[in-house]
Amino acid sequence: MGDIEHVYATYNDIHNIIAKSAAQIADEFKPDMLIAIGAPRPGFFPARVLRTFLKDPESKRNIPIQAIGLSLYESLPGTTQEQIGSEVIRTQWLGPESQILLGRRALIVDEVDDSRKTLHYAVSELQKDVEREVAKLPDAEREAKRTKFAVFVVHNKLKEKVADLPADVPYYSGADVGDKWLNYPWEATDIAEHDRLAAEAKAKATS
Ligand code: 5GP
């Protein structure tokens, strides 16, 4: 990673960020489905924690989590939005059950928004799937069945993005961070050392 500054996020840091965001998401977007972006990295973990905080205290009902997997190719400078789409490959998708999206309020969950390419691809491909399914319905039913999407990321890097998201897709970021490399606890092989580095950085920041 060269000279880029590393930031160590602990499980507790992430849990607390998600707890704080969940209240706002429950209030505003009210998702009834979570779509975790998976391979090659786990949006599963944040989605699972988020589900804990979105559980309806009365019905005790949990929100279902679906998973999609994406793999990215590096883009060259000057890449257009269309080309960006073709640089991402699906490694796992909803399969023929894309109808499960219909009529839902689906929150797409990922750990980090860096260049935004992954999120751009996920939203545009999911919307295409929805349009394909909606087209099979009678005209009068289409609007009600069109899935509402929103996005939640634990961390958003404040930097110039190479792709964007549709303006009508609500976007929630748990914490905005600089253009640094985030080390996640689920990637650590030595979690004690990971937590020690996180504590050391916190102590330095407050001294
Ligand atoms: P994107 O540029 O599409 O927003 O993300 C590109 C890829 O880089 C994703 O697989 C993402 O997880 C990974 N990535 C970007 N920034 C970080 C980071 O700071 N830490 C980790 N662990 N992965 C990152």
mmCIF file with all atom_site columns, C-alpha atoms and ligand atoms in Angstrom:
data_model
loop_
_atom_site.group_PDB
_atom_site.id
_atom_site.type_symbol
_atom_site.label_atom_id
_atom_site.label_alt_id
_atom_site.label_comp_id
_atom_site.label_asym_id
_atom_site.label_entity_id
_atom_site.label_seq_id
_atom_site.pdbx_PDB_ins_code
_atom_site.Cartn_x
_atom_site.Cartn_y
_atom_site.Cartn_z
_atom_site.occupancy
_atom_site.B_iso_or_equiv
_atom_site.pdbx_formal_charge
_atom_site.auth_seq_id
_atom_site.auth_comp_id
_atom_site.auth_asym_id
_atom_site.auth_atom_id
_atom_site.pdbx_PDB_model_num
ATOM   1   C CA  . MET A 1 1   ? 0.000   0.000   0.000   1.00 0.00 ? 1   MET A CA  1
ATOM   2   C CA  . GLY A 1 2   ? 3.034   2.309   -0.252  1.00 0.00 ? 2   GLY A CA  1
ATOM   3   C CA  . ASP A 1 3   ? 2.905   5.408   1.924   1.00 0.00 ? 3   ASP A CA  1
ATOM   4   C CA  . ILE A 1 4   ? -0.855  5.604   2.308   1.00 0.00 ? 4   ILE A CA  1
ATOM   5   C CA  . GLU A 1 5   ? -1.964  6.029   5.925   1.00 0.00 ? 5   GLU A CA  1
ATOM   6   C CA  . HIS A 1 6   ? -3.644  2.985   7.463   1.00 0.00 ? 6   HIS A CA  1
ATOM   7   C CA  . VAL A 1 7   ? -6.648  3.278   9.727   1.00 0.00 ? 7   VAL A CA  1
ATOM   8   C CA  . TYR A 1 8   ? -7.632  0.390   11.994  1.00 0.00 ? 8   TYR A CA  1
ATOM   9   C CA  . ALA A 1 9   ? -11.362 0.063   12.601  1.00 0.00 ? 9   ALA A CA  1
ATOM   10  C CA  . THR A 1 10  ? -12.274 -2.280  15.457  1.00 0.00 ? 10  THR A CA  1
ATOM   11  C CA  . TYR A 1 11  ? -15.363 -4.452  15.682  1.00 0.00 ? 11  TYR A CA  1
ATOM   12  C CA  . ASN A 1 12  ? -16.714 -2.115  18.354  1.00 0.00 ? 12  ASN A CA  1
ATOM   13  C CA  . ASP A 1 13  ? -16.025 1.005   16.256  1.00 0.00 ? 13  ASP A CA  1
ATOM   14  C CA  . ILE A 1 14  ? -17.982 -0.521  13.383  1.00 0.00 ? 14  ILE A CA  1
ATOM   15  C CA  . HIS A 1 15  ? -20.791 -1.789  15.609  1.00 0.00 ? 15  HIS A CA  1
ATOM   16  C CA  . ASN A 1 16  ? -21.243 1.689   17.085  1.00 0.00 ? 16  ASN A CA  1
ATOM   17  C CA  . ILE A 1 17  ? -21.172 3.403   13.688  1.00 0.00 ? 17  ILE A CA  1
ATOM   18  C CA  . ILE A 1 18  ? -23.834 0.995   12.415  1.00 0.00 ? 18  ILE A CA  1
ATOM   19  C CA  . ALA A 1 19  ? -25.995 1.451   15.536  1.00 0.00 ? 19  ALA A CA  1
ATOM   20  C CA  . LYS A 1 20  ? -26.003 5.212   15.029  1.00 0.00 ? 20  LYS A CA  1
ATOM   21  C CA  . SER A 1 21  ? -26.854 4.968   11.322  1.00 0.00 ? 21  SER A CA  1
ATOM   22  C CA  . ALA A 1 22  ? -29.540 2.321   11.888  1.00 0.00 ? 22  ALA A CA  1
ATOM   23  C CA  . ALA A 1 23  ? -31.709 4.748   13.824  1.00 0.00 ? 23  ALA A CA  1
ATOM   24  C CA  . GLN A 1 24  ? -31.707 7.223   10.929  1.00 0.00 ? 24  GLN A CA  1
ATOM   25  C CA  . ILE A 1 25  ? -32.212 4.517   8.309   1.00 0.00 ? 25  ILE A CA  1
ATOM   26  C CA  . ALA A 1 26  ? -35.144 3.001   10.238  1.00 0.00 ? 26  ALA A CA  1
ATOM   27  C CA  . ASP A 1 27  ? -36.688 6.448   10.564  1.00 0.00 ? 27  ASP A CA  1
ATOM   28  C CA  . GLU A 1 28  ? -36.242 7.576   6.985   1.00 0.00 ? 28  GLU A CA  1
ATOM   29  C CA  . PHE A 1 29  ? -35.844 4.750   4.501   1.00 0.00 ? 29  PHE A CA  1
ATOM   30  C CA  . LYS A 1 30  ? -37.464 1.873   6.431   1.00 0.00 ? 30  LYS A CA  1
ATOM   31  C CA  . PRO A 1 31  ? -35.874 -0.977  4.464   1.00 0.00 ? 31  PRO A CA  1
ATOM   32  C CA  . ASP A 1 32  ? -37.573 -4.351  4.287   1.00 0.00 ? 32  ASP A CA  1
ATOM   33  C CA  . MET A 1 33  ? -34.617 -6.068  2.606   1.00 0.00 ? 33  MET A CA  1
ATOM   34  C CA  . LEU A 1 34  ? -30.847 -5.780  2.890   1.00 0.00 ? 34  LEU A CA  1
ATOM   35  C CA  . ILE A 1 35  ? -28.604 -6.561  -0.058  1.00 0.00 ? 35  ILE A CA  1
ATOM   36  C CA  . ALA A 1 36  ? -25.055 -7.214  1.094   1.00 0.00 ? 36  ALA A CA  1
ATOM   37  C CA  . ILE A 1 37  ? -22.305 -6.759  -1.444  1.00 0.00 ? 37  ILE A CA  1
ATOM   38  C CA  . GLY A 1 38  ? -20.046 -9.750  -0.933  1.00 0.00 ? 38  GLY A CA  1
ATOM   39  C CA  . ALA A 1 39  ? -17.045 -11.199 -2.732  1.00 0.00 ? 39  ALA A CA  1
ATOM   40  C CA  . PRO A 1 40  ? -14.302 -10.275 -2.943  1.00 0.00 ? 40  PRO A CA  1
ATOM   41  C CA  . ARG A 1 41  ? -14.937 -8.598  0.381   1.00 0.00 ? 41  ARG A CA  1
ATOM   42  C CA  . PRO A 1 42  ? -17.570 -8.847  3.042   1.00 0.00 ? 42  PRO A CA  1
ATOM   43  C CA  . GLY A 1 43  ? -20.433 -6.371  3.139   1.00 0.00 ? 43  GLY A CA  1
ATOM   44  C CA  . PHE A 1 44  ? -22.044 -9.338  4.909   1.00 0.00 ? 44  PHE A CA  1
ATOM   45  C CA  . PHE A 1 45  ? -20.660 -8.403  8.257   1.00 0.00 ? 45  PHE A CA  1
ATOM   46  C CA  . PRO A 1 46  ? -22.040 -4.831  8.341   1.00 0.00 ? 46  PRO A CA  1
ATOM   47  C CA  . ALA A 1 47  ? -25.366 -6.063  6.938   1.00 0.00 ? 47  ALA A CA  1
ATOM   48  C CA  . ARG A 1 48  ? -25.682 -8.642  9.695   1.00 0.00 ? 48  ARG A CA  1
ATOM   49  C CA  . VAL A 1 49  ? -24.959 -6.078  12.421  1.00 0.00 ? 49  VAL A CA  1
ATOM   50  C CA  . LEU A 1 50  ? -27.348 -3.593  10.826  1.00 0.00 ? 50  LEU A CA  1
ATOM   51  C CA  . ARG A 1 51  ? -30.080 -6.213  10.859  1.00 0.00 ? 51  ARG A CA  1
ATOM   52  C CA  . THR A 1 52  ? -29.742 -6.462  14.648  1.00 0.00 ? 52  THR A CA  1
ATOM   53  C CA  . PHE A 1 53  ? -30.512 -2.768  15.010  1.00 0.00 ? 53  PHE A CA  1
ATOM   54  C CA  . LEU A 1 54  ? -33.326 -2.755  12.452  1.00 0.00 ? 54  LEU A CA  1
ATOM   55  C CA  . LYS A 1 55  ? -35.216 -5.618  14.084  1.00 0.00 ? 55  LYS A CA  1
ATOM   56  C CA  . ASP A 1 56  ? -38.787 -4.598  14.803  1.00 0.00 ? 56  ASP A CA  1
ATOM   57  C CA  . PRO A 1 57  ? -39.109 -4.675  18.632  1.00 0.00 ? 57  PRO A CA  1
ATOM   58  C CA  . GLU A 1 58  ? -42.810 -5.508  18.428  1.00 0.00 ? 58  GLU A CA  1
ATOM   59  C CA  . SER A 1 59  ? -43.022 -8.135  15.714  1.00 0.00 ? 59  SER A CA  1
ATOM   60  C CA  . LYS A 1 60  ? -39.423 -9.335  16.420  1.00 0.00 ? 60  LYS A CA  1
ATOM   61  C CA  . ARG A 1 61  ? -39.242 -9.783  12.681  1.00 0.00 ? 61  ARG A CA  1
ATOM   62  C CA  . ASN A 1 62  ? -35.801 -9.735  11.064  1.00 0.00 ? 62  ASN A CA  1
ATOM   63  C CA  . ILE A 1 63  ? -35.122 -8.161  7.710   1.00 0.00 ? 63  ILE A CA  1
ATOM   64  C CA  . PRO A 1 64  ? -33.953 -10.730 5.144   1.00 0.00 ? 64  PRO A CA  1
ATOM   65  C CA  . ILE A 1 65  ? -30.417 -10.384 3.791   1.00 0.00 ? 65  ILE A CA  1
ATOM   66  C CA  . GLN A 1 66  ? -29.697 -11.203 0.155   1.00 0.00 ? 66  GLN A CA  1
ATOM   67  C CA  . ALA A 1 67  ? -26.156 -11.306 -1.171  1.00 0.00 ? 67  ALA A CA  1
ATOM   68  C CA  . ILE A 1 68  ? -24.545 -10.229 -4.395  1.00 0.00 ? 68  ILE A CA  1
ATOM   69  C CA  . GLY A 1 69  ? -20.899 -10.660 -5.303  1.00 0.00 ? 69  GLY A CA  1
ATOM   70  C CA  . LEU A 1 70  ? -18.924 -8.273  -7.457  1.00 0.00 ? 70  LEU A CA  1
ATOM   71  C CA  . SER A 1 71  ? -15.391 -8.188  -8.721  1.00 0.00 ? 71  SER A CA  1
ATOM   72  C CA  . LEU A 1 72  ? -13.751 -5.049  -10.031 1.00 0.00 ? 72  LEU A CA  1
ATOM   73  C CA  . TYR A 1 73  ? -11.222 -4.399  -12.735 1.00 0.00 ? 73  TYR A CA  1
ATOM   74  C CA  . GLU A 1 74  ? -8.902  -1.436  -12.456 1.00 0.00 ? 74  GLU A CA  1
ATOM   75  C CA  . SER A 1 75  ? -10.025 1.506   -14.579 1.00 0.00 ? 75  SER A CA  1
ATOM   76  C CA  . LEU A 1 76  ? -7.818  3.759   -16.623 1.00 0.00 ? 76  LEU A CA  1
ATOM   77  C CA  . PRO A 1 77  ? -8.024  7.566   -16.482 1.00 0.00 ? 77  PRO A CA  1
ATOM   78  C CA  . GLY A 1 78  ? -10.821 8.910   -18.684 1.00 0.00 ? 78  GLY A CA  1
ATOM   79  C CA  . THR A 1 79  ? -13.029 5.841   -18.322 1.00 0.00 ? 79  THR A CA  1
ATOM   80  C CA  . THR A 1 80  ? -16.666 6.618   -19.096 1.00 0.00 ? 80  THR A CA  1
ATOM   81  C CA  . GLN A 1 81  ? -19.654 5.557   -16.974 1.00 0.00 ? 81  GLN A CA  1
ATOM   82  C CA  . GLU A 1 82  ? -20.545 2.911   -19.601 1.00 0.00 ? 82  GLU A CA  1
ATOM   83  C CA  . GLN A 1 83  ? -17.060 1.445   -19.553 1.00 0.00 ? 83  GLN A CA  1
ATOM   84  C CA  . ILE A 1 84  ? -17.057 1.389   -15.768 1.00 0.00 ? 84  ILE A CA  1
ATOM   85  C CA  . GLY A 1 85  ? -20.070 -0.918  -15.869 1.00 0.00 ? 85  GLY A CA  1
ATOM   86  C CA  . SER A 1 86  ? -18.258 -3.394  -18.073 1.00 0.00 ? 86  SER A CA  1
ATOM   87  C CA  . GLU A 1 87  ? -15.251 -3.464  -15.753 1.00 0.00 ? 87  GLU A CA  1
ATOM   88  C CA  . VAL A 1 88  ? -17.174 -5.078  -12.956 1.00 0.00 ? 88  VAL A CA  1
ATOM   89  C CA  . ILE A 1 89  ? -18.143 -8.723  -13.063 1.00 0.00 ? 89  ILE A CA  1
ATOM   90  C CA  . ARG A 1 90  ? -20.846 -10.459 -11.100 1.00 0.00 ? 90  ARG A CA  1
ATOM   91  C CA  . THR A 1 91  ? -19.467 -13.341 -9.077  1.00 0.00 ? 91  THR A CA  1
ATOM   92  C CA  . GLN A 1 92  ? -22.780 -14.006 -7.350  1.00 0.00 ? 92  GLN A CA  1
ATOM   93  C CA  . TRP A 1 93  ? -26.243 -12.589 -8.039  1.00 0.00 ? 93  TRP A CA  1
ATOM   94  C CA  . LEU A 1 94  ? -29.840 -12.940 -7.005  1.00 0.00 ? 94  LEU A CA  1
ATOM   95  C CA  . GLY A 1 95  ? -30.362 -15.565 -9.692  1.00 0.00 ? 95  GLY A CA  1
ATOM   96  C CA  . PRO A 1 96  ? -33.712 -16.143 -11.353 1.00 0.00 ? 96  PRO A CA  1
ATOM   97  C CA  . GLU A 1 97  ? -35.381 -14.881 -8.175  1.00 0.00 ? 97  GLU A CA  1
ATOM   98  C CA  . SER A 1 98  ? -34.970 -11.222 -9.147  1.00 0.00 ? 98  SER A CA  1
ATOM   99  C CA  . GLN A 1 99  ? -38.739 -11.002 -8.584  1.00 0.00 ? 99  GLN A CA  1
ATOM   100 C CA  . ILE A 1 100 ? -38.008 -11.068 -4.839  1.00 0.00 ? 100 ILE A CA  1
ATOM   101 C CA  . LEU A 1 101 ? -36.979 -7.450  -5.269  1.00 0.00 ? 101 LEU A CA  1
ATOM   102 C CA  . LEU A 1 102 ? -40.348 -6.339  -6.563  1.00 0.00 ? 102 LEU A CA  1
ATOM   103 C CA  . GLY A 1 103 ? -42.279 -3.976  -4.318  1.00 0.00 ? 103 GLY A CA  1
ATOM   104 C CA  . ARG A 1 104 ? -39.432 -3.936  -1.795  1.00 0.00 ? 104 ARG A CA  1
ATOM   105 C CA  . ARG A 1 105 ? -37.461 -1.209  -0.096  1.00 0.00 ? 105 ARG A CA  1
ATOM   106 C CA  . ALA A 1 106 ? -33.981 -2.613  -0.527  1.00 0.00 ? 106 ALA A CA  1
ATOM   107 C CA  . LEU A 1 107 ? -30.951 -1.208  1.241   1.00 0.00 ? 107 LEU A CA  1
ATOM   108 C CA  . ILE A 1 108 ? -27.650 -2.069  -0.438  1.00 0.00 ? 108 ILE A CA  1
ATOM   109 C CA  . VAL A 1 109 ? -24.938 -2.482  2.208   1.00 0.00 ? 109 VAL A CA  1
ATOM   110 C CA  . ASP A 1 110 ? -21.202 -2.327  1.837   1.00 0.00 ? 110 ASP A CA  1
ATOM   111 C CA  . GLU A 1 111 ? -18.279 -1.633  4.119   1.00 0.00 ? 111 GLU A CA  1
ATOM   112 C CA  . VAL A 1 112 ? -16.533 1.108   2.175   1.00 0.00 ? 112 VAL A CA  1
ATOM   113 C CA  . ASP A 1 113 ? -17.265 3.519   -0.663  1.00 0.00 ? 113 ASP A CA  1
ATOM   114 C CA  . ASP A 1 114 ? -13.932 4.302   -2.269  1.00 0.00 ? 114 ASP A CA  1
ATOM   115 C CA  . SER A 1 115 ? -14.132 5.151   -5.996  1.00 0.00 ? 115 SER A CA  1
ATOM   116 C CA  . ARG A 1 116 ? -17.911 4.356   -5.899  1.00 0.00 ? 116 ARG A CA  1
ATOM   117 C CA  . LYS A 1 117 ? -17.558 2.018   -8.875  1.00 0.00 ? 117 LYS A CA  1
ATOM   118 C CA  . THR A 1 118 ? -18.859 -1.003  -6.998  1.00 0.00 ? 118 THR A CA  1
ATOM   119 C CA  . LEU A 1 119 ? -21.920 0.820   -5.688  1.00 0.00 ? 119 LEU A CA  1
ATOM   120 C CA  . HIS A 1 120 ? -22.608 2.392   -9.073  1.00 0.00 ? 120 HIS A CA  1
ATOM   121 C CA  . TYR A 1 121 ? -22.531 -1.018  -10.674 1.00 0.00 ? 121 TYR A CA  1
ATOM   122 C CA  . ALA A 1 122 ? -24.634 -2.682  -7.977  1.00 0.00 ? 122 ALA A CA  1
ATOM   123 C CA  . VAL A 1 123 ? -27.373 -0.038  -8.148  1.00 0.00 ? 123 VAL A CA  1
ATOM   124 C CA  . SER A 1 124 ? -27.519 0.154   -11.928 1.00 0.00 ? 124 SER A CA  1
ATOM   125 C CA  . GLU A 1 125 ? -27.560 -3.635  -12.401 1.00 0.00 ? 125 GLU A CA  1
ATOM   126 C CA  . LEU A 1 126 ? -30.198 -4.163  -9.713  1.00 0.00 ? 126 LEU A CA  1
ATOM   127 C CA  . GLN A 1 127 ? -32.334 -1.429  -11.265 1.00 0.00 ? 127 GLN A CA  1
ATOM   128 C CA  . LYS A 1 128 ? -32.003 -3.127  -14.661 1.00 0.00 ? 128 LYS A CA  1
ATOM   129 C CA  . ASP A 1 129 ? -33.163 -6.412  -13.112 1.00 0.00 ? 129 ASP A CA  1
ATOM   130 C CA  . VAL A 1 130 ? -36.160 -4.661  -11.580 1.00 0.00 ? 130 VAL A CA  1
ATOM   131 C CA  . GLU A 1 131 ? -37.089 -3.000  -14.885 1.00 0.00 ? 131 GLU A CA  1
ATOM   132 C CA  . ARG A 1 132 ? -36.881 -6.369  -16.631 1.00 0.00 ? 132 ARG A CA  1
ATOM   133 C CA  . GLU A 1 133 ? -39.271 -7.914  -14.097 1.00 0.00 ? 133 GLU A CA  1
ATOM   134 C CA  . VAL A 1 134 ? -41.591 -4.891  -13.939 1.00 0.00 ? 134 VAL A CA  1
ATOM   135 C CA  . ALA A 1 135 ? -41.956 -4.959  -17.737 1.00 0.00 ? 135 ALA A CA  1
ATOM   136 C CA  . LYS A 1 136 ? -43.668 -8.350  -17.418 1.00 0.00 ? 136 LYS A CA  1
ATOM   137 C CA  . LEU A 1 137 ? -46.454 -6.839  -15.285 1.00 0.00 ? 137 LEU A CA  1
ATOM   138 C CA  . PRO A 1 138 ? -49.622 -5.041  -16.417 1.00 0.00 ? 138 PRO A CA  1
ATOM   139 C CA  . ASP A 1 139 ? -49.069 -1.256  -16.724 1.00 0.00 ? 139 ASP A CA  1
ATOM   140 C CA  . ALA A 1 140 ? -51.214 -0.408  -13.706 1.00 0.00 ? 140 ALA A CA  1
ATOM   141 C CA  . GLU A 1 141 ? -49.111 -2.559  -11.340 1.00 0.00 ? 141 GLU A CA  1
ATOM   142 C CA  . ARG A 1 142 ? -45.684 -1.401  -12.404 1.00 0.00 ? 142 ARG A CA  1
ATOM   143 C CA  . GLU A 1 143 ? -45.170 1.708   -10.279 1.00 0.00 ? 143 GLU A CA  1
ATOM   144 C CA  . ALA A 1 144 ? -46.105 -0.008  -7.004  1.00 0.00 ? 144 ALA A CA  1
ATOM   145 C CA  . LYS A 1 145 ? -43.817 -2.955  -7.762  1.00 0.00 ? 145 LYS A CA  1
ATOM   146 C CA  . ARG A 1 146 ? -40.779 -0.892  -8.722  1.00 0.00 ? 146 ARG A CA  1
ATOM   147 C CA  . THR A 1 147 ? -38.138 -1.509  -6.008  1.00 0.00 ? 147 THR A CA  1
ATOM   148 C CA  . LYS A 1 148 ? -36.939 1.478   -3.990  1.00 0.00 ? 148 LYS A CA  1
ATOM   149 C CA  . PHE A 1 149 ? -33.203 1.331   -3.423  1.00 0.00 ? 149 PHE A CA  1
ATOM   150 C CA  . ALA A 1 150 ? -30.958 3.065   -0.903  1.00 0.00 ? 150 ALA A CA  1
ATOM   151 C CA  . VAL A 1 151 ? -27.289 2.604   -0.028  1.00 0.00 ? 151 VAL A CA  1
ATOM   152 C CA  . PHE A 1 152 ? -25.532 2.266   3.312   1.00 0.00 ? 152 PHE A CA  1
ATOM   153 C CA  . VAL A 1 153 ? -21.764 2.144   3.747   1.00 0.00 ? 153 VAL A CA  1
ATOM   154 C CA  . VAL A 1 154 ? -19.901 1.998   7.040   1.00 0.00 ? 154 VAL A CA  1
ATOM   155 C CA  . HIS A 1 155 ? -17.185 4.296   5.698   1.00 0.00 ? 155 HIS A CA  1
ATOM   156 C CA  . ASN A 1 156 ? -17.243 6.773   2.852   1.00 0.00 ? 156 ASN A CA  1
ATOM   157 C CA  . LYS A 1 157 ? -13.918 8.127   1.659   1.00 0.00 ? 157 LYS A CA  1
ATOM   158 C CA  . LEU A 1 158 ? -14.105 11.839  0.989   1.00 0.00 ? 158 LEU A CA  1
ATOM   159 C CA  . LYS A 1 159 ? -12.440 11.945  -2.405  1.00 0.00 ? 159 LYS A CA  1
ATOM   160 C CA  . GLU A 1 160 ? -13.269 12.458  -6.035  1.00 0.00 ? 160 GLU A CA  1
ATOM   161 C CA  . LYS A 1 161 ? -15.491 9.564   -7.152  1.00 0.00 ? 161 LYS A CA  1
ATOM   162 C CA  . VAL A 1 162 ? -15.146 8.005   -10.589 1.00 0.00 ? 162 VAL A CA  1
ATOM   163 C CA  . ALA A 1 163 ? -18.795 6.915   -10.716 1.00 0.00 ? 163 ALA A CA  1
ATOM   164 C CA  . ASP A 1 164 ? -22.011 8.304   -9.285  1.00 0.00 ? 164 ASP A CA  1
ATOM   165 C CA  . LEU A 1 165 ? -25.330 7.112   -7.895  1.00 0.00 ? 165 LEU A CA  1
ATOM   166 C CA  . PRO A 1 166 ? -28.798 8.133   -9.075  1.00 0.00 ? 166 PRO A CA  1
ATOM   167 C CA  . ALA A 1 167 ? -30.017 11.260  -7.259  1.00 0.00 ? 167 ALA A CA  1
ATOM   168 C CA  . ASP A 1 168 ? -33.206 9.494   -6.128  1.00 0.00 ? 168 ASP A CA  1
ATOM   169 C CA  . VAL A 1 169 ? -31.321 6.737   -4.296  1.00 0.00 ? 169 VAL A CA  1
ATOM   170 C CA  . PRO A 1 170 ? -30.853 7.780   -0.643  1.00 0.00 ? 170 PRO A CA  1
ATOM   171 C CA  . TYR A 1 171 ? -27.272 7.429   0.521   1.00 0.00 ? 171 TYR A CA  1
ATOM   172 C CA  . TYR A 1 172 ? -26.223 6.787   4.117   1.00 0.00 ? 172 TYR A CA  1
ATOM   173 C CA  . SER A 1 173 ? -22.634 6.820   5.266   1.00 0.00 ? 173 SER A CA  1
ATOM   174 C CA  . GLY A 1 174 ? -21.847 5.814   8.839   1.00 0.00 ? 174 GLY A CA  1
ATOM   175 C CA  . ALA A 1 175 ? -18.611 7.775   8.938   1.00 0.00 ? 175 ALA A CA  1
ATOM   176 C CA  . ASP A 1 176 ? -16.861 10.003  6.430   1.00 0.00 ? 176 ASP A CA  1
ATOM   177 C CA  . VAL A 1 177 ? -13.112 9.467   6.353   1.00 0.00 ? 177 VAL A CA  1
ATOM   178 C CA  . GLY A 1 178 ? -10.137 10.832  4.440   1.00 0.00 ? 178 GLY A CA  1
ATOM   179 C CA  . ASP A 1 179 ? -8.519  9.005   1.550   1.00 0.00 ? 179 ASP A CA  1
ATOM   180 C CA  . LYS A 1 180 ? -6.778  6.477   3.786   1.00 0.00 ? 180 LYS A CA  1
ATOM   181 C CA  . TRP A 1 181 ? -6.582  2.695   3.736   1.00 0.00 ? 181 TRP A CA  1
ATOM   182 C CA  . LEU A 1 182 ? -9.071  1.154   6.155   1.00 0.00 ? 182 LEU A CA  1
ATOM   183 C CA  . ASN A 1 183 ? -8.088  -2.097  7.794   1.00 0.00 ? 183 ASN A CA  1
ATOM   184 C CA  . TYR A 1 184 ? -11.165 -4.048  8.824   1.00 0.00 ? 184 TYR A CA  1
ATOM   185 C CA  . PRO A 1 185 ? -11.152 -6.434  11.781  1.00 0.00 ? 185 PRO A CA  1
ATOM   186 C CA  . TRP A 1 186 ? -12.540 -9.325  9.697   1.00 0.00 ? 186 TRP A CA  1
ATOM   187 C CA  . GLU A 1 187 ? -9.463  -9.085  7.461   1.00 0.00 ? 187 GLU A CA  1
ATOM   188 C CA  . ALA A 1 188 ? -7.054  -9.314  10.416  1.00 0.00 ? 188 ALA A CA  1
ATOM   189 C CA  . THR A 1 189 ? -5.239  -12.559 11.104  1.00 0.00 ? 189 THR A CA  1
ATOM   190 C CA  . ASP A 1 190 ? -4.032  -11.175 14.446  1.00 0.00 ? 190 ASP A CA  1
ATOM   191 C CA  . ILE A 1 191 ? -7.026  -9.388  15.987  1.00 0.00 ? 191 ILE A CA  1
ATOM   192 C CA  . ALA A 1 192 ? -5.174  -8.468  19.192  1.00 0.00 ? 192 ALA A CA  1
ATOM   193 C CA  . GLU A 1 193 ? -2.496  -6.677  17.172  1.00 0.00 ? 193 GLU A CA  1
ATOM   194 C CA  . HIS A 1 194 ? -5.206  -5.029  15.051  1.00 0.00 ? 194 HIS A CA  1
ATOM   195 C CA  . ASP A 1 195 ? -6.944  -3.713  18.173  1.00 0.00 ? 195 ASP A CA  1
ATOM   196 C CA  . ARG A 1 196 ? -3.619  -2.611  19.651  1.00 0.00 ? 196 ARG A CA  1
ATOM   197 C CA  . LEU A 1 197 ? -2.831  -0.548  16.530  1.00 0.00 ? 197 LEU A CA  1
ATOM   198 C CA  . ALA A 1 198 ? -6.333  0.967   16.645  1.00 0.00 ? 198 ALA A CA  1
ATOM   199 C CA  . ALA A 1 199 ? -5.931  1.917   20.320  1.00 0.00 ? 199 ALA A CA  1
ATOM   200 C CA  . GLU A 1 200 ? -2.474  3.352   19.657  1.00 0.00 ? 200 GLU A CA  1
ATOM   201 C CA  . ALA A 1 201 ? -3.813  5.560   16.851  1.00 0.00 ? 201 ALA A CA  1
ATOM   202 C CA  . LYS A 1 202 ? -6.712  6.744   19.038  1.00 0.00 ? 202 LYS A CA  1
ATOM   203 C CA  . ALA A 1 203 ? -4.351  7.601   21.899  1.00 0.00 ? 203 ALA A CA  1
ATOM   204 C CA  . LYS A 1 204 ? -2.131  9.553   19.491  1.00 0.00 ? 204 LYS A CA  1
ATOM   205 C CA  . ALA A 1 205 ? -5.140  11.440  18.073  1.00 0.00 ? 205 ALA A CA  1
ATOM   206 C CA  . THR A 1 206 ? -6.357  12.526  21.519  1.00 0.00 ? 206 THR A CA  1
ATOM   207 C CA  . SER A 1 207 ? -2.946  13.395  22.996  1.00 0.00 ? 207 SER A CA  1
HETATM 208 P P1  . 5GP B 2 .   ? -14.773 1.056   -4.942  1.00 0.00 ? 1   5GP B P1  1
HETATM 209 O O1  . 5GP B 2 .   ? -13.613 1.783   -5.525  1.00 0.00 ? 1   5GP B O1  1
HETATM 210 O O2  . 5GP B 2 .   ? -15.582 0.348   -5.970  1.00 0.00 ? 1   5GP B O2  1
HETATM 211 O O3  . 5GP B 2 .   ? -15.612 1.971   -4.081  1.00 0.00 ? 1   5GP B O3  1
HETATM 212 O O4  . 5GP B 2 .   ? -14.077 -0.083  -4.085  1.00 0.00 ? 1   5GP B O4  1
HETATM 213 C C1  . 5GP B 2 .   ? -13.060 -0.828  -4.758  1.00 0.00 ? 1   5GP B C1  1
HETATM 214 C C2  . 5GP B 2 .   ? -12.501 -1.959  -3.957  1.00 0.00 ? 1   5GP B C2  1
HETATM 215 O O5  . 5GP B 2 .   ? -11.463 -1.554  -3.117  1.00 0.00 ? 1   5GP B O5  1
HETATM 216 C C3  . 5GP B 2 .   ? -13.472 -2.640  -3.056  1.00 0.00 ? 1   5GP B C3  1
HETATM 217 O O6  . 5GP B 2 .   ? -13.221 -4.033  -3.135  1.00 0.00 ? 1   5GP B O6  1
HETATM 218 C C4  . 5GP B 2 .   ? -13.148 -2.135  -1.666  1.00 0.00 ? 1   5GP B C4  1
HETATM 219 O O7  . 5GP B 2 .   ? -13.468 -3.017  -0.620  1.00 0.00 ? 1   5GP B O7  1
HETATM 220 C C5  . 5GP B 2 .   ? -11.713 -1.978  -1.780  1.00 0.00 ? 1   5GP B C5  1
HETATM 221 N N1  . 5GP B 2 .   ? -11.329 -0.934  -0.875  1.00 0.00 ? 1   5GP B N1  1
HETATM 222 C C6  . 5GP B 2 .   ? -11.303 0.365   -1.191  1.00 0.00 ? 1   5GP B C6  1
HETATM 223 N N2  . 5GP B 2 .   ? -10.849 1.069   -0.171  1.00 0.00 ? 1   5GP B N2  1
HETATM 224 C C7  . 5GP B 2 .   ? -10.594 0.178   0.827   1.00 0.00 ? 1   5GP B C7  1
HETATM 225 C C8  . 5GP B 2 .   ? -10.082 0.337   2.152   1.00 0.00 ? 1   5GP B C8  1
HETATM 226 O O8  . 5GP B 2 .   ? -9.758  1.416   2.607   1.00 0.00 ? 1   5GP B O8  1
HETATM 227 N N3  . 5GP B 2 .   ? -9.951  -0.789  2.882   1.00 0.00 ? 1   5GP B N3  1
HETATM 228 C C9  . 5GP B 2 .   ? -10.283 -2.027  2.409   1.00 0.00 ? 1   5GP B C9  1
HETATM 229 N N4  . 5GP B 2 .   ? -10.108 -3.046  3.240   1.00 0.00 ? 1   5GP B N4  1
HETATM 230 N N5  . 5GP B 2 .   ? -10.773 -2.217  1.158   1.00 0.00 ? 1   5GP B N5  1
HETATM 231 C C10 . 5GP B 2 .   ? -10.917 -1.103  0.369   1.00 0.00 ? 1   5GP B C10 1
#
